[in-house]
Short mmCIF file of C-alpha atoms in Angstrom, two decimals:
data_model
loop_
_atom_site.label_atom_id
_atom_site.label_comp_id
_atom_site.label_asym_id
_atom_site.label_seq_id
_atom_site.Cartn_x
_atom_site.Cartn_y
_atom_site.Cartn_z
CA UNK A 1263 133.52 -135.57 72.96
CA UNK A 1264 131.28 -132.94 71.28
CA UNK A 1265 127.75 -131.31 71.64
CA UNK A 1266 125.47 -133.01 74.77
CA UNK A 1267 125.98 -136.24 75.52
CA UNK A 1268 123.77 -138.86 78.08
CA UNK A 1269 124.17 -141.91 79.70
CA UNK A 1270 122.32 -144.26 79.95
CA UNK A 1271 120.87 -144.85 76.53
CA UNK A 1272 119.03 -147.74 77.84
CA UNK A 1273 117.78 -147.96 81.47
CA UNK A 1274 115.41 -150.83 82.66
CA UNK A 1275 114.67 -150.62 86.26
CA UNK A 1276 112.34 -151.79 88.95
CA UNK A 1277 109.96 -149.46 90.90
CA UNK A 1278 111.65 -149.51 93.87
CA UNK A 1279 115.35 -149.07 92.24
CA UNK A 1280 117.43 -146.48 92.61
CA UNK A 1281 118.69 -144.97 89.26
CA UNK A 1282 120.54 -141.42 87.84
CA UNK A 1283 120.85 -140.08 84.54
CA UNK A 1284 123.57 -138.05 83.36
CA UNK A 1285 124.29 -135.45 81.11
CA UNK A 1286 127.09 -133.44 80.16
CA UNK A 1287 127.93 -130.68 77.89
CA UNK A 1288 130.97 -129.44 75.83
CA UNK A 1289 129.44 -126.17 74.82
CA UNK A 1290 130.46 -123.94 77.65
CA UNK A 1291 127.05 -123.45 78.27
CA UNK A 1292 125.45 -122.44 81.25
CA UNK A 1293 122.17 -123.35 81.05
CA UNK A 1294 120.79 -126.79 81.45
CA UNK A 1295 117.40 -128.60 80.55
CA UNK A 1296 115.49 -132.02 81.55
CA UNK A 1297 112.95 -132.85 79.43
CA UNK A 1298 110.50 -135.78 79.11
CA UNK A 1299 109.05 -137.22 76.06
CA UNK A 1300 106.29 -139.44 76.28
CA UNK A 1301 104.43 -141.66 73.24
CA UNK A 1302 102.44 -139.46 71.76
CA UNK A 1303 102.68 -136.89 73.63
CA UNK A 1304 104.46 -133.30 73.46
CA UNK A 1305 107.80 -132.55 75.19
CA UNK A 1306 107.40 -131.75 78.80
CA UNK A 1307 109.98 -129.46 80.26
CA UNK A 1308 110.64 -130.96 83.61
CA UNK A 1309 113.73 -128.75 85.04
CA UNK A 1310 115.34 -125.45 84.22
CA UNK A 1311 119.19 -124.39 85.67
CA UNK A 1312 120.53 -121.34 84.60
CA UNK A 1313 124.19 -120.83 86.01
CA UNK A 1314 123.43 -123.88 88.36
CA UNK A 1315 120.52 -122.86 89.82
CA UNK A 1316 117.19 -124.28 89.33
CA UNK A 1317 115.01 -122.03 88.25
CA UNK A 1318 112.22 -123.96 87.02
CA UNK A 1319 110.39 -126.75 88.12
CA UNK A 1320 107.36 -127.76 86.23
CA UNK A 1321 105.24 -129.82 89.05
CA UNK A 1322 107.98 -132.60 88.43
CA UNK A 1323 106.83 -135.42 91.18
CA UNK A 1324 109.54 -135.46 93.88
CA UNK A 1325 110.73 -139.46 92.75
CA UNK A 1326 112.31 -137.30 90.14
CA UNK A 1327 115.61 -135.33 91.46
CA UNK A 1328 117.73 -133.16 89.79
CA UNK A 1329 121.27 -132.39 90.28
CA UNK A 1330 123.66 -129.84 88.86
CA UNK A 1331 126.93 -129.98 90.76
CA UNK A 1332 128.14 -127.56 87.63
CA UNK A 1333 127.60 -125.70 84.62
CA UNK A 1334 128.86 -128.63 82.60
CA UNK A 1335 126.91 -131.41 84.40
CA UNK A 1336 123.39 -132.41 85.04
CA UNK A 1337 122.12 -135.49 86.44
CA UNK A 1338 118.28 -136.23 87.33
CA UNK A 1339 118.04 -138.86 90.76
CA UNK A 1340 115.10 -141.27 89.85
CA UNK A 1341 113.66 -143.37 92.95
CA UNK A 1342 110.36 -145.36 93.73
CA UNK A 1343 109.15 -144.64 89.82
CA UNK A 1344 105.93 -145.58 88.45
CA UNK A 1345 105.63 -147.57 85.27
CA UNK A 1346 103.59 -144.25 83.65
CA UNK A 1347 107.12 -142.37 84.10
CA UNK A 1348 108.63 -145.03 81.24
CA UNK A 1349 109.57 -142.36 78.51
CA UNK A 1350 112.67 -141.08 76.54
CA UNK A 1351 114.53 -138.29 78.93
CA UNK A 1352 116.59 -135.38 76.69
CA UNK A 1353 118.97 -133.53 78.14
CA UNK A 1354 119.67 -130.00 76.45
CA UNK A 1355 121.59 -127.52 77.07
CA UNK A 1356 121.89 -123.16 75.73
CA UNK A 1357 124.03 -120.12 76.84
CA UNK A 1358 123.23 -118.48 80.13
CA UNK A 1359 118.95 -117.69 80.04
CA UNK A 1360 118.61 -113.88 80.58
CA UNK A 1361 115.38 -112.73 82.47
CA UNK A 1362 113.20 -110.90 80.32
CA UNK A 1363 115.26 -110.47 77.21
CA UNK A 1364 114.65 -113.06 74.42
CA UNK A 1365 118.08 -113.69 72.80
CA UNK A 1366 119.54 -116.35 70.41
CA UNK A 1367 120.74 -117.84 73.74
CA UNK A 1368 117.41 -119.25 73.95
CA UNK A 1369 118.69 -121.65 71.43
CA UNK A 1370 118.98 -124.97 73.25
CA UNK A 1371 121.19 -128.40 71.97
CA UNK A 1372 119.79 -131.67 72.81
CA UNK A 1373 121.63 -134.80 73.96
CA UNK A 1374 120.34 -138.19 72.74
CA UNK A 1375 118.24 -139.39 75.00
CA UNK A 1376 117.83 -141.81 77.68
CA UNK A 1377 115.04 -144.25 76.93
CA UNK A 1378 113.39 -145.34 80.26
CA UNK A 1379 111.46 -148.43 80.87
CA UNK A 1380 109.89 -148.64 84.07
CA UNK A 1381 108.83 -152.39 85.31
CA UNK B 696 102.02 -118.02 79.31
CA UNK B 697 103.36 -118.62 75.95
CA UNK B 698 101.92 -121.67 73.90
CA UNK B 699 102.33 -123.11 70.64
CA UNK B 700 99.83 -124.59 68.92
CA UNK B 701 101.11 -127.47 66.00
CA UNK B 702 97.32 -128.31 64.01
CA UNK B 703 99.02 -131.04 61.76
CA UNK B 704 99.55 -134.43 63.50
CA UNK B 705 100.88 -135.89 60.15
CA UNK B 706 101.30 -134.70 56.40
CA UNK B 707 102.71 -136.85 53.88
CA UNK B 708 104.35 -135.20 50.67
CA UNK B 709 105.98 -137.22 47.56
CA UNK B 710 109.75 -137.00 47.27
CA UNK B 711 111.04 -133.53 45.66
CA UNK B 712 107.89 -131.83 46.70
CA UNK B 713 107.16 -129.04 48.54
CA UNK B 714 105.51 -128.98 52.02
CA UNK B 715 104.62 -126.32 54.53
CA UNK B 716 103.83 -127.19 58.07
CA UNK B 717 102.37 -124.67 60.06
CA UNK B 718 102.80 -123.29 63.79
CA UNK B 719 101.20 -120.86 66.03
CA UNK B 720 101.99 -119.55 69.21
CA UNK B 721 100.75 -117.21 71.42
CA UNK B 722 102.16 -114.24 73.52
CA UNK B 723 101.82 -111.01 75.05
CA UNK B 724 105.67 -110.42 74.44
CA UNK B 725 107.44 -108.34 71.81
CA UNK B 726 110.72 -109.77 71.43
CA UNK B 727 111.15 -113.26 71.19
CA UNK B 728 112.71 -116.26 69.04
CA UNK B 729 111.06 -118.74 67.17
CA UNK B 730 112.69 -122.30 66.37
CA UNK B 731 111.70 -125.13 64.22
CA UNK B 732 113.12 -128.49 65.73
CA UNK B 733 113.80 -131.78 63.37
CA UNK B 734 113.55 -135.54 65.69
CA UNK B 735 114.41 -138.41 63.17
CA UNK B 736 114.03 -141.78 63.86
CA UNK B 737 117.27 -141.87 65.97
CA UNK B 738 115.69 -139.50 68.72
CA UNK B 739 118.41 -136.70 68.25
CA UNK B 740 116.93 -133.43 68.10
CA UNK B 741 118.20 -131.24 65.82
CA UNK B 742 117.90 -127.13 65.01
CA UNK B 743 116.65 -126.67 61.57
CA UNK B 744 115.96 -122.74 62.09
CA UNK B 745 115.51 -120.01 63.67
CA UNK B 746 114.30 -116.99 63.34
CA UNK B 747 114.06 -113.38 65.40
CA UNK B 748 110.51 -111.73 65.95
CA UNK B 749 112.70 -108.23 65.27
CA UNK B 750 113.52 -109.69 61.86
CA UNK B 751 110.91 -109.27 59.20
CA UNK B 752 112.90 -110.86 57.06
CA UNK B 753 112.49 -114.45 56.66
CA UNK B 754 115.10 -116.83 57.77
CA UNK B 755 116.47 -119.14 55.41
CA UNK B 756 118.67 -122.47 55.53
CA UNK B 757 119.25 -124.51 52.27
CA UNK B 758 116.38 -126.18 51.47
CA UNK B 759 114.41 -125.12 54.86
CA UNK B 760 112.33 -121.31 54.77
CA UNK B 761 110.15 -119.69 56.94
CA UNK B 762 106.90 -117.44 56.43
CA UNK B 763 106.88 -115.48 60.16
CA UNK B 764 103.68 -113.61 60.17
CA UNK B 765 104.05 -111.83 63.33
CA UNK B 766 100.77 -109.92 63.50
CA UNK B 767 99.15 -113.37 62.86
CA UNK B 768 101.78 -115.08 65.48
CA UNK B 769 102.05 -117.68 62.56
CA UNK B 770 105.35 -119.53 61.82
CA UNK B 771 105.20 -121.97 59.12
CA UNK B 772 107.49 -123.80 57.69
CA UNK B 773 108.56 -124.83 54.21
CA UNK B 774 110.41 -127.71 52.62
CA UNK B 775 111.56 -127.80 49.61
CA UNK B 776 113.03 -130.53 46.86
CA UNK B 777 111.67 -132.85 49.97
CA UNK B 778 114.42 -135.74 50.48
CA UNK B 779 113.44 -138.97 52.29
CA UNK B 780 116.25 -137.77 55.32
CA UNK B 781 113.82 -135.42 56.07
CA UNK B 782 111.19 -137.61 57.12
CA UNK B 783 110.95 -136.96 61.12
CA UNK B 784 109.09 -135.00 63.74
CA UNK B 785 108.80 -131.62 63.44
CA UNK B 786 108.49 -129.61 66.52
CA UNK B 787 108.15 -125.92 66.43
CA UNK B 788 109.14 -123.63 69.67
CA UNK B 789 108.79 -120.47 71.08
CA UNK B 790 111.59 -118.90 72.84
CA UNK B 791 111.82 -116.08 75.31
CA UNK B 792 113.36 -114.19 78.49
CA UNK B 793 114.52 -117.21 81.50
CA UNK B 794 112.16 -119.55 80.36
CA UNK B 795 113.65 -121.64 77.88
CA UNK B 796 111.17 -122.87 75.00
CA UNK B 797 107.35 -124.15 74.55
CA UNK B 798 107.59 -126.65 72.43
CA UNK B 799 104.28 -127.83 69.84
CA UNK B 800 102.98 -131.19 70.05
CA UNK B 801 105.01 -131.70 66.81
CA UNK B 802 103.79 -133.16 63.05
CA UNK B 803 105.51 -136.08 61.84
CA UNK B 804 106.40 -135.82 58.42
CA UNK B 805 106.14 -138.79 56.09
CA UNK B 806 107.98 -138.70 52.90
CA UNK B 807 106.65 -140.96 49.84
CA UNK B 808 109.58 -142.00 47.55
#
């Protein structure tokens, strides 16, 4: 396999399930992105890890839970949602971020998605 | 903090056109990248370009140019010979430091064969 990829495409749950994404990339990159992508509305950056530590979390609720066991992998724990969090998920990944230095590592590769339906 | 500001929700251009769509950020920083994002109807984001605030040169891919004006922090960008594959979102981004990118709200792009 090539690029970022996720599973699930699909996910349908309840609100009181107990769901995970994943996401993996073959880019030997070591910086990994969750994003969120509602209707309408611009791409929310959810979680940052650079060299598998999070660096940034945007006010994500805490039903949202990210996991990076590794530089490759990326998973985001989803429990007790709300039917407002029903939106397409992308994974992305760049090279390692670098504090205060813009470089073409900023460049990030997306995964396809994981569209989310919340019942 | 950095944002980008997208003014064009939609623009609509007849086949083998031309079409700019514009983008403006803002920022106190000096070096920085700037990206221009394509999401078709499959979801897949893709890089179209990218250009370097250090460049004053304007980056160029096939059919897909820039004009960076950086004293205006204005990044627009232009398509050319428009095809209907490039009907899609268009999301422009600002990239700098740790912080990975601000992204636009986006402009969706419909092309009229």
């Amino acid at each position: 396999e090539t690029g970022v990829t996720q599973t699930p495409r699909h996910l349908v749950m309840g609100m009181t399930n107990k769901k995970s994404l994943k996401c993996e990339q073959h880019l030997g990159h070591n910086a990994m992105y969750w994003y969120k992508q509602s209707a309408k509305k611009p791409l929310e950056l959810m979680f940052v890890y650079n060299f598998k530590e999070q660096t940034e979390n945007n006010s994500v609720p805490s039903r949202f839970s990210p996991e990076c066991p590794n530089s490759s992998h990326l998973f985001l724990h989803l429990h007790t949602l709300q039917p407002e969090d029903s939106a397409l998920y992308l994974c992305a990944s760049s090279q390692a971020l670098v504090s205060g230095r813009a470089s073409p590592n900023n460049e990030q590769f997306f995964g396809p998605g994981t569209r989310l339906t919340v019942l | 903090a950095q944002t980008v500001t997208q003014s064009q929700p939609e623009m609509s251009v007849q086949e083998a056109e031309t079409v700019t769509l514009s983008c403006t950020y803002d920022t106190s920083e000096s070096d920085y990248y700037l990206f221009w994002y394509k999401q078709p109807p499959s979801r897949q984001m893709i890089l179209v370009i990218r250009q370097e605030a250090y460049k004053q040169q304007n980056a160029t891919e096939n059919r897909f140019s820039v004009n960076f004006q950086k004293a205006a922090k204005s990044f627009s960008l232009k398509i050319s010979d428009s095809q209907l594959g490039d009907a899609a979102m268009y999301f422009c981004a600002y990239g700098g430091g740790a912080d990975g990118l601000t992204f636009g709200k986006g402009t969706h792009l419909i092309i009229q064969p």
